[in-house]
Short mmCIF file of C-alpha atoms in Angstrom, two decimals:
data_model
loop_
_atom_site.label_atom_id
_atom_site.label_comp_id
_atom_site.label_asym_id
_atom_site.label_seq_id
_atom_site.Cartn_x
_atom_site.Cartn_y
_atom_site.Cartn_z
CA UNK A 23 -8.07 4.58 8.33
CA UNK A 24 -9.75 7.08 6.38
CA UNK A 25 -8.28 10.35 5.59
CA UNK A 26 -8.56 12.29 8.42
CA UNK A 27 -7.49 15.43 10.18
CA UNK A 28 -8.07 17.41 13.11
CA UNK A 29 -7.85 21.19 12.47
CA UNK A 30 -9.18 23.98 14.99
CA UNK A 31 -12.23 24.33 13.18
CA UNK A 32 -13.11 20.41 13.82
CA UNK A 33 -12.31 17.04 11.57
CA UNK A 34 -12.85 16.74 7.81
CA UNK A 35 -12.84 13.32 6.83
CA UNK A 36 -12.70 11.79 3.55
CA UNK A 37 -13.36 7.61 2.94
CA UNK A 38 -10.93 5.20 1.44
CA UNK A 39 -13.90 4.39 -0.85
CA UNK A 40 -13.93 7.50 -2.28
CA UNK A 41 -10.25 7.87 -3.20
CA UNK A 42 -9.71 4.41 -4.65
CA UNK A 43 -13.54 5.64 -7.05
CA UNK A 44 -11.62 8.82 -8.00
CA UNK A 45 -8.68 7.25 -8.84
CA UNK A 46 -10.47 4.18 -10.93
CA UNK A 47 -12.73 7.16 -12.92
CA UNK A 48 -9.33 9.03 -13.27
CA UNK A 49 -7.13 6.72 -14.94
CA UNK A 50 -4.54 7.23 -12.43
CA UNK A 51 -3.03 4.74 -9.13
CA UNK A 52 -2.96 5.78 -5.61
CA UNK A 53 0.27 4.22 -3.63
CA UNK A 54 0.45 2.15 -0.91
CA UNK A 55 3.40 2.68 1.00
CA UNK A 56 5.37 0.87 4.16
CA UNK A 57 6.58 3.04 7.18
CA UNK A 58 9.43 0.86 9.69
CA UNK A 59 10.40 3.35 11.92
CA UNK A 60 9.77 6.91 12.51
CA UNK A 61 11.76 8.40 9.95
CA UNK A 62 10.39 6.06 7.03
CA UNK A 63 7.06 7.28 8.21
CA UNK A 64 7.65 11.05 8.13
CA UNK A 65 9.47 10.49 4.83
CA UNK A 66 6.57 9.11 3.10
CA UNK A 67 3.94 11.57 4.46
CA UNK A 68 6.54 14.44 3.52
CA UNK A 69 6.99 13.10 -0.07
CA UNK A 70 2.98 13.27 0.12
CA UNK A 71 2.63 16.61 0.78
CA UNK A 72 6.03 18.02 -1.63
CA UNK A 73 3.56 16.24 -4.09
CA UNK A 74 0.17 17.12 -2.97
CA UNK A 75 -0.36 13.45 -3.48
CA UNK A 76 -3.17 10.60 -1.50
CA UNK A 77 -0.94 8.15 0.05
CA UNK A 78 -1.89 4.54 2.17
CA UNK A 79 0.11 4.41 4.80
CA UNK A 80 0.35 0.74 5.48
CA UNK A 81 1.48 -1.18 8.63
CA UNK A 82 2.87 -4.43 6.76
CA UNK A 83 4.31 -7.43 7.38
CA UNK A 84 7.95 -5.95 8.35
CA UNK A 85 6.94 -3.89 11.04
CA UNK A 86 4.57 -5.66 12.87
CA UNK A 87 6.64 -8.59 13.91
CA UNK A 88 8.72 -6.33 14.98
CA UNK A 89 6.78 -3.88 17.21
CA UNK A 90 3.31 -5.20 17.63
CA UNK A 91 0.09 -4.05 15.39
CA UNK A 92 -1.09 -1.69 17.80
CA UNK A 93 2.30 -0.14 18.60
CA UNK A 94 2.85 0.31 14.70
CA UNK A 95 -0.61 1.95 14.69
CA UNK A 96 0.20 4.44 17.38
CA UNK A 97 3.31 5.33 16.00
CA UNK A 98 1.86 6.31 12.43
CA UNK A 99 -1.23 7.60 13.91
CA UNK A 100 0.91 10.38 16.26
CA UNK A 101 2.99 11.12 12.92
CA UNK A 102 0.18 11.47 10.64
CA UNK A 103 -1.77 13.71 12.96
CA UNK A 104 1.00 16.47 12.83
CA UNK A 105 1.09 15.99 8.69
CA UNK A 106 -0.56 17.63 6.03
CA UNK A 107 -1.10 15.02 3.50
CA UNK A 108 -4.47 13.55 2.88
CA UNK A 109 -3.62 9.97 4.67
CA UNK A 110 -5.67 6.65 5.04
CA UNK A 111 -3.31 4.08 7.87
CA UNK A 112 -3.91 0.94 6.05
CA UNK A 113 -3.45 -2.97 7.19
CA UNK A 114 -1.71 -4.77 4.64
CA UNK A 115 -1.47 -8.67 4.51
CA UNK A 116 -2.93 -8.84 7.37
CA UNK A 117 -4.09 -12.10 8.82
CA UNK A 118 -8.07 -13.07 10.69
CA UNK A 119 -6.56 -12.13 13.85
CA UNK A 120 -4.99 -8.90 13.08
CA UNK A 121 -8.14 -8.07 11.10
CA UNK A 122 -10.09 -8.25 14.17
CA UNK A 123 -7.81 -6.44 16.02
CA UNK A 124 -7.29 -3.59 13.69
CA UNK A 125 -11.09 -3.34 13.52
CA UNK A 126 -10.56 -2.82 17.51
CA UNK A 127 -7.64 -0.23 16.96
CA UNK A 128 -9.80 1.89 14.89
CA UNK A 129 -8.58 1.42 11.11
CA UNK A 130 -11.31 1.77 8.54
CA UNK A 131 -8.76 0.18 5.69
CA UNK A 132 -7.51 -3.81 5.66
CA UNK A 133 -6.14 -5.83 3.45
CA UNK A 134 -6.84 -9.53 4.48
CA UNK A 135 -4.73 -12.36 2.80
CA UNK A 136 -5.98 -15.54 2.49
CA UNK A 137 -3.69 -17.27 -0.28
CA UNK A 138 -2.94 -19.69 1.96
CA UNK A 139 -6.29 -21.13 1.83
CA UNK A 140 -7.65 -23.62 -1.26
CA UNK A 141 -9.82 -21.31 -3.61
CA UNK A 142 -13.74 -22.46 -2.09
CA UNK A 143 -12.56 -21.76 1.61
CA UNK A 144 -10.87 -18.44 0.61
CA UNK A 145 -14.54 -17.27 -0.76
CA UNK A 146 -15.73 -18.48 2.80
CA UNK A 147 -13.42 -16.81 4.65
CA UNK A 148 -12.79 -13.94 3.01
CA UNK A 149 -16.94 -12.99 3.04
CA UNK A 150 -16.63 -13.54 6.67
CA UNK A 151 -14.24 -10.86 6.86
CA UNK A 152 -16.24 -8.50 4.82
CA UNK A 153 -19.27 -8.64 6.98
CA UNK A 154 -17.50 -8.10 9.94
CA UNK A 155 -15.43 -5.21 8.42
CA UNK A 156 -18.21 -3.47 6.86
CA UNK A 157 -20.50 -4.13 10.00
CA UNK A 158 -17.44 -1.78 11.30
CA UNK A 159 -17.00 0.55 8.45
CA UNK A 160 -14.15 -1.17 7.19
CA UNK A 161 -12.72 -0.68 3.65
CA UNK A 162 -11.56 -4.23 2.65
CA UNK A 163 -8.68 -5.00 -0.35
CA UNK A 164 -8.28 -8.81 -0.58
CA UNK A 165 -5.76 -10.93 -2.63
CA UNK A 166 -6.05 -13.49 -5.36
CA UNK A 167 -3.51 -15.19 -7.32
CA UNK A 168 0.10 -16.02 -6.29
CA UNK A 169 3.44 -13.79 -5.96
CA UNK A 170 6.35 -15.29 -6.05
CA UNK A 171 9.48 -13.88 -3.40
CA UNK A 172 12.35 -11.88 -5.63
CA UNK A 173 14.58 -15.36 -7.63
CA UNK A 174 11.97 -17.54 -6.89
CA UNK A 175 12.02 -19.78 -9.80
CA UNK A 176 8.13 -19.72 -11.09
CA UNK A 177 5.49 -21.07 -13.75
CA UNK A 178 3.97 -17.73 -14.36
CA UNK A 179 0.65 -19.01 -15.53
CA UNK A 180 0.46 -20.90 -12.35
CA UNK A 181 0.93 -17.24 -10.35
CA UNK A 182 -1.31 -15.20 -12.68
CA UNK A 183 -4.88 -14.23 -10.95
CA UNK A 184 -6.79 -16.57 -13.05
CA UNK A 185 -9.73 -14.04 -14.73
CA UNK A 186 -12.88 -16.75 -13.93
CA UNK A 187 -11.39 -17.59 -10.14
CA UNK A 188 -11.60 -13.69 -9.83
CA UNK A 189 -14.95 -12.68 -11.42
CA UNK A 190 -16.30 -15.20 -8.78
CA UNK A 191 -14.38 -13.82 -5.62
CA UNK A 192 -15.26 -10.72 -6.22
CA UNK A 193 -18.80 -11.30 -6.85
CA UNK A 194 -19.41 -13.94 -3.74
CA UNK A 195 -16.92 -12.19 -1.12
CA UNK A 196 -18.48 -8.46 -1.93
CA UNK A 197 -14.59 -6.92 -1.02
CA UNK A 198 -14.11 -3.54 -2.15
CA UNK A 199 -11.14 -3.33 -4.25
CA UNK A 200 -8.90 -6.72 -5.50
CA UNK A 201 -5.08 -6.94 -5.28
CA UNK A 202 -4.04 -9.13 -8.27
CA UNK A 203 -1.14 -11.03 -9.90
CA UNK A 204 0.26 -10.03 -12.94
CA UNK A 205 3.96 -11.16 -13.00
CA UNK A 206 4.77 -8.87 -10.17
CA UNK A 207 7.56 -10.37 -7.28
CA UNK A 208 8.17 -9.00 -3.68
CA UNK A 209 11.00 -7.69 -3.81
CA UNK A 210 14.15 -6.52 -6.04
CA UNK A 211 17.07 -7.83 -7.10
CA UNK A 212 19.77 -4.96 -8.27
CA UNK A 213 20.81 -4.86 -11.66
CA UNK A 214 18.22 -7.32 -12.96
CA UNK A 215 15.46 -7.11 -14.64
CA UNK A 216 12.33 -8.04 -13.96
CA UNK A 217 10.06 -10.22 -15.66
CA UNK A 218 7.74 -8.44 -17.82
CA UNK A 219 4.17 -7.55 -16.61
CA UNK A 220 0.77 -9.64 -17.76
CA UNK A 221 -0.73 -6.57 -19.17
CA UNK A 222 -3.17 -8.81 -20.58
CA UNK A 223 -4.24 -10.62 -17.52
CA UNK A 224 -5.01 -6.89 -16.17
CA UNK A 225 -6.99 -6.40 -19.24
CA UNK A 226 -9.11 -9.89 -18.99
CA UNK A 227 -9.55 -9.13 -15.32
CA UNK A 228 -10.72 -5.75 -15.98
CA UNK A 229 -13.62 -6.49 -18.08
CA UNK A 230 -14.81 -8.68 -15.61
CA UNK A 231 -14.63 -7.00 -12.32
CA UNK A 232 -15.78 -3.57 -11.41
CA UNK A 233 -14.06 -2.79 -8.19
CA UNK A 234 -11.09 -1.37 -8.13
CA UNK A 235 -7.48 -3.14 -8.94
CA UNK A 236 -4.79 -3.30 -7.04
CA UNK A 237 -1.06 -4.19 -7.93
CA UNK A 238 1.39 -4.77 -5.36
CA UNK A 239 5.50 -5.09 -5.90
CA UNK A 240 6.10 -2.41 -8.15
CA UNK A 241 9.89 -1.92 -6.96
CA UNK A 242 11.73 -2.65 -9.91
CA UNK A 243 9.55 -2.53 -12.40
CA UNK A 244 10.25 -0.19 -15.42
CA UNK A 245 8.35 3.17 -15.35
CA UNK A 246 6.55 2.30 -18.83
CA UNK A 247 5.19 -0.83 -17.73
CA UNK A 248 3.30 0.61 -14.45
CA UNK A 249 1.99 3.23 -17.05
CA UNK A 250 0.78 0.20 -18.87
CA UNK A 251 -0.40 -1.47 -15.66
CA UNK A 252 -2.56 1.75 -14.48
CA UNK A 253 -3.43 2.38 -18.10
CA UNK A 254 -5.09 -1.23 -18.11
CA UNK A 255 -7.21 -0.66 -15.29
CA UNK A 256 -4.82 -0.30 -11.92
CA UNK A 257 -6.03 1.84 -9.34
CA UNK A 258 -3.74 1.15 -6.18
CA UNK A 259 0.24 0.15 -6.53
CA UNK A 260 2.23 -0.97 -3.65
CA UNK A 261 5.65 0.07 -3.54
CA UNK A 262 8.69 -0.68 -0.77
CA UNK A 263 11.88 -2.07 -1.74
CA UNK A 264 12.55 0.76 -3.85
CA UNK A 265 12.15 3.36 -1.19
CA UNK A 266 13.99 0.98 1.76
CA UNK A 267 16.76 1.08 -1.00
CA UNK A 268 16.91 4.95 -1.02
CA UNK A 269 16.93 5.07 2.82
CA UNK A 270 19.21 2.56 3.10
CA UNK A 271 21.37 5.14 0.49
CA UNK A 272 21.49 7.42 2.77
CA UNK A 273 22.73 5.45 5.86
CA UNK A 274 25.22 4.08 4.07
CA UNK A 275 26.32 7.53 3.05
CA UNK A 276 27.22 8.98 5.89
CA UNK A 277 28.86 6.47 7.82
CA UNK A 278 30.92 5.62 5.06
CA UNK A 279 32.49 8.87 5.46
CA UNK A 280 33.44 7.72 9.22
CA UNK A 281 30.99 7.64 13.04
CA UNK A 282 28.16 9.74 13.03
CA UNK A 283 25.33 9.75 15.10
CA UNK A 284 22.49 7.68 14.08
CA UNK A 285 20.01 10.49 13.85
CA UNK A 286 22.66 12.25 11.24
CA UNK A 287 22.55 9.03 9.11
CA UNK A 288 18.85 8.43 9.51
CA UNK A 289 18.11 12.13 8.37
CA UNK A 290 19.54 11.59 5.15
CA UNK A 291 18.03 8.37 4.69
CA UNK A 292 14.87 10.15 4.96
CA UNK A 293 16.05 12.85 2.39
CA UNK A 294 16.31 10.16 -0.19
CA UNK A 295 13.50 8.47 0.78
CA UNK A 296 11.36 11.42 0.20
CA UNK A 297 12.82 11.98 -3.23
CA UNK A 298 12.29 8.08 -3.84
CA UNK A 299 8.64 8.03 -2.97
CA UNK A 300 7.79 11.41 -4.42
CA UNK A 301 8.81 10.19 -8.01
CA UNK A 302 6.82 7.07 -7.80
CA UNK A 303 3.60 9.55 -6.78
CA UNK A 304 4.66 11.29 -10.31
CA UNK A 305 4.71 7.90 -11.81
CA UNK A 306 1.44 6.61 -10.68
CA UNK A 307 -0.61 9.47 -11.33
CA UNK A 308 -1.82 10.73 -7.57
CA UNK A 309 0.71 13.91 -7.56
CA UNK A 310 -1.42 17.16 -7.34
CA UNK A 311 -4.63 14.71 -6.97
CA UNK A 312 -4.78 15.71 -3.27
CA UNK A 313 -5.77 19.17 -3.82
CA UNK A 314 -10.21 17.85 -4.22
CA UNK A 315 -9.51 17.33 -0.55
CA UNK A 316 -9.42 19.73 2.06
CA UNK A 317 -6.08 21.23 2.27
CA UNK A 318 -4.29 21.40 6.24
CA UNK A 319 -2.14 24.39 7.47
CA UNK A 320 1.37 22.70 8.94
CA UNK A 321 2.88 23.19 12.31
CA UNK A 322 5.59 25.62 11.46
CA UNK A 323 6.99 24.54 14.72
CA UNK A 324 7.35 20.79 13.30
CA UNK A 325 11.07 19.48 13.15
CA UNK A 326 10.56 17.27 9.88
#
């Protein structure tokens, strides 16, 4: 969706387009984010404003199974409307169908996958898509390369985005930013490390393709490797497991000290959660990058 706000002097609006271009000519990574319930939702749009950071607010693969796509859109939509932070409600994975129907809902920012599909027919597909999303208005963030789930046992070279397969797609589909793999996983696995990032295969990829990058499955990664990552030529970093981790905290927290209401365990969840994604805004670069866009008085009657 693109970063929008109603005030009482009318709507400022600012396009997904142009924060992934400042972000690419600045050297720094805007995150992408997953909301589950209401709580994770206001959590990430508070750590957004404590930060005066950009944030995508993305309806993933979690929630929408479990509430429906336009449900999930509704919710965020009704919390981002009483926020302050500069917000774009984002698709991510999402499949033809929910494409189409997210085009219907009103979002003006997808991410289609189409791994599934052999290299030729993902070019096919995937410039379908495009027309019909920028026919719409639609900012579109595609996928190539392979990520593995968190202990899959993996070839990496047969998961890295491969730099020639990606010159190509992004040439022939005409998407507007590229999500690539670099050694990243989805998902964490506490108390062991990661594998360490490609840096180079960001590098190769780089030189040959001038939309934006994007990296997703940061959780777990070590700080000085995303500064690598976004220092190579990352504009956009997904992030979730981390901050699920620091709600989860905070649940566990309080009813380890014996019954509480829900709503007392939740709010702490959301305390953490806050601190959790406001660090990795300090880490990717987009705290204080908010203020080039029109700032938004807050409801002082607003209970989170």
């Amino acid at each position: 969706m693109i970063l929008t706000k109603n005030t009482g002097n009318g709507t400022a609006a600012i396009s997904t387009r142009e924060v992934m271009q400042r972000a690419q000519s600045g050297g720094w990574a805007v995150g992408g984010y997953n909301m589950h319930n209401p709580e994770t939702t206001q959590a990430l749009l508070k750590a957004a404003e404590k930060t005066q950071s950009p944030i995508f607010m993305q309806i993933g693969r979690a929630i929408i199974p479990h509430m429906g796509l336009k449900a999930a859109f509704e919710m965020t939509k009704r919390i981002t409307d009483e926020s302050d932070a500069p917000f774009i409600i984002h698709l991510d994975h999402g499949s033809e169908e929910e494409v189409i129907e997210a085009i219907n809902l009103g979002f003006k920012s997808i991410m289609f996958d189409g791994a599934h599909y052999p290299f030729e027919e993902n070019i096919k597909v995937t410039r379908e898509i495009v027309k019909r999303c920028h026919d719409n208005d639609v900012y579109v963030e595609a996928e190539l390369g392979r990520i593995p789930d968190v202990g899959q046992k993996v070839n990496w070279k047969d998961f890295y985005t491969d730099v020639h397969e990606a010159e190509r797609y992004a040439n022939e589909t005409g998407i507007d930013s590229l999500a690539i793999s670099c050694g990243i996983v989805h998902g964490v696995i506490p108390d062991i490390a990661p594998e360490p990032l490609a840096i180079e295969v960001v590098r190769n990829i780089r030189k040959v393709v001038s939309i934006p990058l994007v990296m997703h499955g940061a959780s777990g990664v070590p700080d000085h490797e995303i500064s690598e990552v976004i220092a190579a030529g990352v504009s956009k970093i997904n992030a979730d497991t981390d901050l699920r981790f620091a709600f989860r905290k905070g649940i566990e927290e309080v009813w380890a000290k014996g019954d509480a209401q829900l709503e007392v365990a939740m709010s702490l969840g959301r305390e953490y959660m806050v601190s959790a994604t406001a660090q990795k805004m300090e880490l990717f670069g987009s705290a204080g990058k908010a203020t080039v866009f029109e700032k938004f008085s807050i409801d002082s009657s607003r209970k989170w």
